[in-house]
mmCIF file of C-alpha atoms in Angstrom:
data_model
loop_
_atom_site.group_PDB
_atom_site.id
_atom_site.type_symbol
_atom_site.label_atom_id
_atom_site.label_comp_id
_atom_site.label_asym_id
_atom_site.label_seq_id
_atom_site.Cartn_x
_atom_site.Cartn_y
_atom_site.Cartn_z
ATOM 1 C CA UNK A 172 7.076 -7.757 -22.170
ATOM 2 C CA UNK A 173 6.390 -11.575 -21.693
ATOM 3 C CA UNK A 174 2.351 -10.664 -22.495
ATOM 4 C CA UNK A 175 2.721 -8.972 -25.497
ATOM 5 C CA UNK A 176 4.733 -11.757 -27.069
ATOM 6 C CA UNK A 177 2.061 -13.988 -25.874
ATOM 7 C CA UNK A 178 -0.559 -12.117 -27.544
ATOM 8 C CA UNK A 179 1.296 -11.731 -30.887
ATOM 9 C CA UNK A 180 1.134 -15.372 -30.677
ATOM 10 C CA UNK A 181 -1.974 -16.135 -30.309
ATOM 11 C CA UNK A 182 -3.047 -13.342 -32.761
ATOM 12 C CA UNK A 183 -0.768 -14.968 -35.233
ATOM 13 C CA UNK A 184 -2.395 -18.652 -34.594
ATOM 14 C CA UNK A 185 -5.585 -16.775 -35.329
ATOM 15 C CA UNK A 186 -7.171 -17.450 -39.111
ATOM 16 C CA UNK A 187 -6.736 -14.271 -40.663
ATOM 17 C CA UNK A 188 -9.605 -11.763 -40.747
ATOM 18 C CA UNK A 189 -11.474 -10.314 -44.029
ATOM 19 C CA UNK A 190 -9.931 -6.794 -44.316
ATOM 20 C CA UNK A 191 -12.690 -4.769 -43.098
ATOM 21 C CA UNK A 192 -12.688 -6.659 -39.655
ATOM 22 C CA UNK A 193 -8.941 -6.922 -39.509
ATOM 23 C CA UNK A 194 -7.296 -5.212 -36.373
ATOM 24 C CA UNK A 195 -5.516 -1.376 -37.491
ATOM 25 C CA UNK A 196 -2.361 -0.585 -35.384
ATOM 26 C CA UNK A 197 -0.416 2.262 -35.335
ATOM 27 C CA UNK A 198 3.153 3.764 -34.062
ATOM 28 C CA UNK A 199 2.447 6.935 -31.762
ATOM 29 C CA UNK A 200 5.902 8.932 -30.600
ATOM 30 C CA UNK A 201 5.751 10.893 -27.607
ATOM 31 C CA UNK A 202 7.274 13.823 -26.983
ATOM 32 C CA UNK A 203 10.268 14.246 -24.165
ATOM 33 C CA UNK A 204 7.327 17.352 -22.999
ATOM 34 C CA UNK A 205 3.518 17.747 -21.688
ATOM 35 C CA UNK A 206 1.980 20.154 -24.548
ATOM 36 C CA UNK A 207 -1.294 21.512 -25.988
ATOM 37 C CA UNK A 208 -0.333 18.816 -28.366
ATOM 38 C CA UNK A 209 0.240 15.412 -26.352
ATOM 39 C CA UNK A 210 1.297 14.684 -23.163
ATOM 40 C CA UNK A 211 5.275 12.979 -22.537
ATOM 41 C CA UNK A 212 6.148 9.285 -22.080
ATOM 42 C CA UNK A 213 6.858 9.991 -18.237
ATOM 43 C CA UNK A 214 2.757 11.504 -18.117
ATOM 44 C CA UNK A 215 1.302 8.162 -19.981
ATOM 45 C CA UNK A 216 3.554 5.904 -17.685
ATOM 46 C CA UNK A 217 2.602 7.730 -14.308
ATOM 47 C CA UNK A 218 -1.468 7.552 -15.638
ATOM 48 C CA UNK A 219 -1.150 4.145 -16.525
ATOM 49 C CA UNK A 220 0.755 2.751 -13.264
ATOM 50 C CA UNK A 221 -1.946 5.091 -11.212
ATOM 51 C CA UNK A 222 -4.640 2.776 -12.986
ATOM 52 C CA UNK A 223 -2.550 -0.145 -13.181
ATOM 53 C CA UNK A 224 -3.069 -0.427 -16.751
ATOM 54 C CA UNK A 225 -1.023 -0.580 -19.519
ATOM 55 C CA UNK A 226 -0.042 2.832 -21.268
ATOM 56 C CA UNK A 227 -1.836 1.130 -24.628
ATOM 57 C CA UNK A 228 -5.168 0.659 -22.188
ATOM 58 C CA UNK A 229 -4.656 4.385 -21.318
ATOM 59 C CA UNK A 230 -4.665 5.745 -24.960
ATOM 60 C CA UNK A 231 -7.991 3.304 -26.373
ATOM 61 C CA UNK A 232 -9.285 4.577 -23.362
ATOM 62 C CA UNK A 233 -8.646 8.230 -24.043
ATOM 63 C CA UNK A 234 -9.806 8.037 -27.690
ATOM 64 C CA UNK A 235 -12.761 6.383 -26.233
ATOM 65 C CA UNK A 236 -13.489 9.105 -24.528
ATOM 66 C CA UNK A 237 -12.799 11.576 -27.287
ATOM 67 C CA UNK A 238 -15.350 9.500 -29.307
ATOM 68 C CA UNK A 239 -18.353 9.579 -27.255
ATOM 69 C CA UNK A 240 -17.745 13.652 -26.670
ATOM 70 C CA UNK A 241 -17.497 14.105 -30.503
ATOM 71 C CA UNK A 242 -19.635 11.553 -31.814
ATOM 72 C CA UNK A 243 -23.685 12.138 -31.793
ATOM 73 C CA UNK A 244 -25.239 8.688 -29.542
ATOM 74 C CA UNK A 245 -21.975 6.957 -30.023
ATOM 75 C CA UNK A 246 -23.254 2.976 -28.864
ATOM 76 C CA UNK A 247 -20.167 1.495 -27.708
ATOM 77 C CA UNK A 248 -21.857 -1.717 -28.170
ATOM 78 C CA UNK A 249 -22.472 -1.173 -31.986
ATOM 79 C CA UNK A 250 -19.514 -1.986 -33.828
ATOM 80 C CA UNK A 251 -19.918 0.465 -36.797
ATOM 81 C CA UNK A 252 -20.927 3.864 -36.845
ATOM 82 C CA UNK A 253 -24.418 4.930 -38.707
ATOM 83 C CA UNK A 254 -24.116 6.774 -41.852
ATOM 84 C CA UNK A 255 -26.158 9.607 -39.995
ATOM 85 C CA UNK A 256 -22.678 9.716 -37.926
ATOM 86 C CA UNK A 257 -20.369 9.307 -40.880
ATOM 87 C CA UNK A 258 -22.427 12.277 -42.374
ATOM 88 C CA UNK A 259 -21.639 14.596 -39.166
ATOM 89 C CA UNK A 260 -17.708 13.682 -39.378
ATOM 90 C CA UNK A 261 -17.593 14.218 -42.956
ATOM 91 C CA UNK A 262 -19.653 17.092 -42.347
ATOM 92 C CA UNK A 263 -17.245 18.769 -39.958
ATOM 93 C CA UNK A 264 -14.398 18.348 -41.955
ATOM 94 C CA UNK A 265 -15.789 20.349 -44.983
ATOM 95 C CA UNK A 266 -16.692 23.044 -42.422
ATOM 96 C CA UNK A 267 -12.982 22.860 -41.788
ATOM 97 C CA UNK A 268 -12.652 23.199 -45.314
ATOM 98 C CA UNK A 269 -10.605 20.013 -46.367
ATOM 99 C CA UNK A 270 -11.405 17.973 -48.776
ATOM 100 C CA UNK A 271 -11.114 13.852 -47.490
ATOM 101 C CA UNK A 272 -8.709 13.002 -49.855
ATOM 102 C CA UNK A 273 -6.719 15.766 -48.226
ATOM 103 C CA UNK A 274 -4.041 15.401 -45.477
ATOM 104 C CA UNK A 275 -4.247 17.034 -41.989
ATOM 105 C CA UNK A 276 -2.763 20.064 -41.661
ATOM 106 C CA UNK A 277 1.281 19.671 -40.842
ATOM 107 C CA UNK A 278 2.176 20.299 -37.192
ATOM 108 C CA UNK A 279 4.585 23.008 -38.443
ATOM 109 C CA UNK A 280 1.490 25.101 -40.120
ATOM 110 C CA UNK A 281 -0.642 24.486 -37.086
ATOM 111 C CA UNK A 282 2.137 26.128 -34.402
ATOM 112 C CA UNK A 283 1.875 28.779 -37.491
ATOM 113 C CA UNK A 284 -1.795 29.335 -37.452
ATOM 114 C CA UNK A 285 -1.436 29.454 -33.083
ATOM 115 C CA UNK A 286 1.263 31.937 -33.536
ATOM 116 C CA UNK A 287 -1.399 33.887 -36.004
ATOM 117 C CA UNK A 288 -4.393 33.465 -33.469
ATOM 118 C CA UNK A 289 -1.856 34.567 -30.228
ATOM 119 C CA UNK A 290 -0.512 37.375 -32.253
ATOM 120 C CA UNK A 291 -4.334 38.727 -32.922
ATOM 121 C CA UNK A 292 -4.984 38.356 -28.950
ATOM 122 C CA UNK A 293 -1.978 40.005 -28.323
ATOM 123 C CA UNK A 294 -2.532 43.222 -30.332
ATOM 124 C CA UNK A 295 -6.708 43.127 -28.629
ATOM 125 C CA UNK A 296 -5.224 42.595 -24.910
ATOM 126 C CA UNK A 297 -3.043 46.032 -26.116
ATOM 127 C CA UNK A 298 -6.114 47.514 -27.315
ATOM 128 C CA UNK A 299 -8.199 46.937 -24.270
ATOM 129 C CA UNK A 300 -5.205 47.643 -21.630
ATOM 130 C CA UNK A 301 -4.956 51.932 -21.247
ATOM 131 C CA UNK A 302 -1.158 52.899 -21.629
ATOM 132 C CA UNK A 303 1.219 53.606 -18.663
ATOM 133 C CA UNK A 304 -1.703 50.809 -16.630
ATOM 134 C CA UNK A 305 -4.207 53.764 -16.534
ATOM 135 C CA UNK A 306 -2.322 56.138 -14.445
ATOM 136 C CA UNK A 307 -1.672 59.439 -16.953
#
């Protein structure tokens, strides 16, 4: 705990950055589970300590990841990406069919739309399997 009060220290002796450099943080809550959604506190802990990294190091490390799998000759070293990369993000949410003013859908309509897809793979497993397991 000692190091992160160090380093809001020092970042708050820092001169403040224009906004567009300025460092974004965010407040992530983990669920008590492992899901097809996120993975528990207890998970991120046990991967971190295995590494013998911080849980934070473990998630920019994750996203990095992410990021170079969905991101066309991501440079790590550039700081920005190129508009021809912008173009393919933007590009892939109107295929989604959002607008970017729009919000992501809610977590309640995606279990919904899950339920929807499971339910159509249920009634095609039915399909495909012969009644009574083949035996007449």
């Amino acid at each position: 705990m000692q190091d992160k009060q160090r380093a809001v220290k020092v970042a708050a002796s820092l001169p403040t950055p224009p906004p567009e450099t300025a460092m974004k943080s965010f407040t992530i809550t983990l669920e008590d589970i492992n899901s097809a959604f996120g993975i528990s506190a207890e998970t991120l802990s046990a991967i971190a300590k295995s590494y013998g990294v911080s849980e934070e190091q473990i998630i920019m490390r994750a996203l990095t990841q992410w990021a170079k799998t969905e991101i066309p000759d991501l440079d790590l070293d550039t700081p920005h990406l190129s508009q021809d990369q912008l173009n393919i993000l933007l590009e892939r949410r109107r295929k989604l069919g959002a607008s970017d003013e729009a919000n992501s859908p809610s977590l309640h309509d995606m279990f919904k739309q899950m339920a929807r897809e499971q339910g159509a793979a249920d009634e095609n497993d039915a399909m495909l399997k012969p009644p009574h397991g083949g035996n007449s």
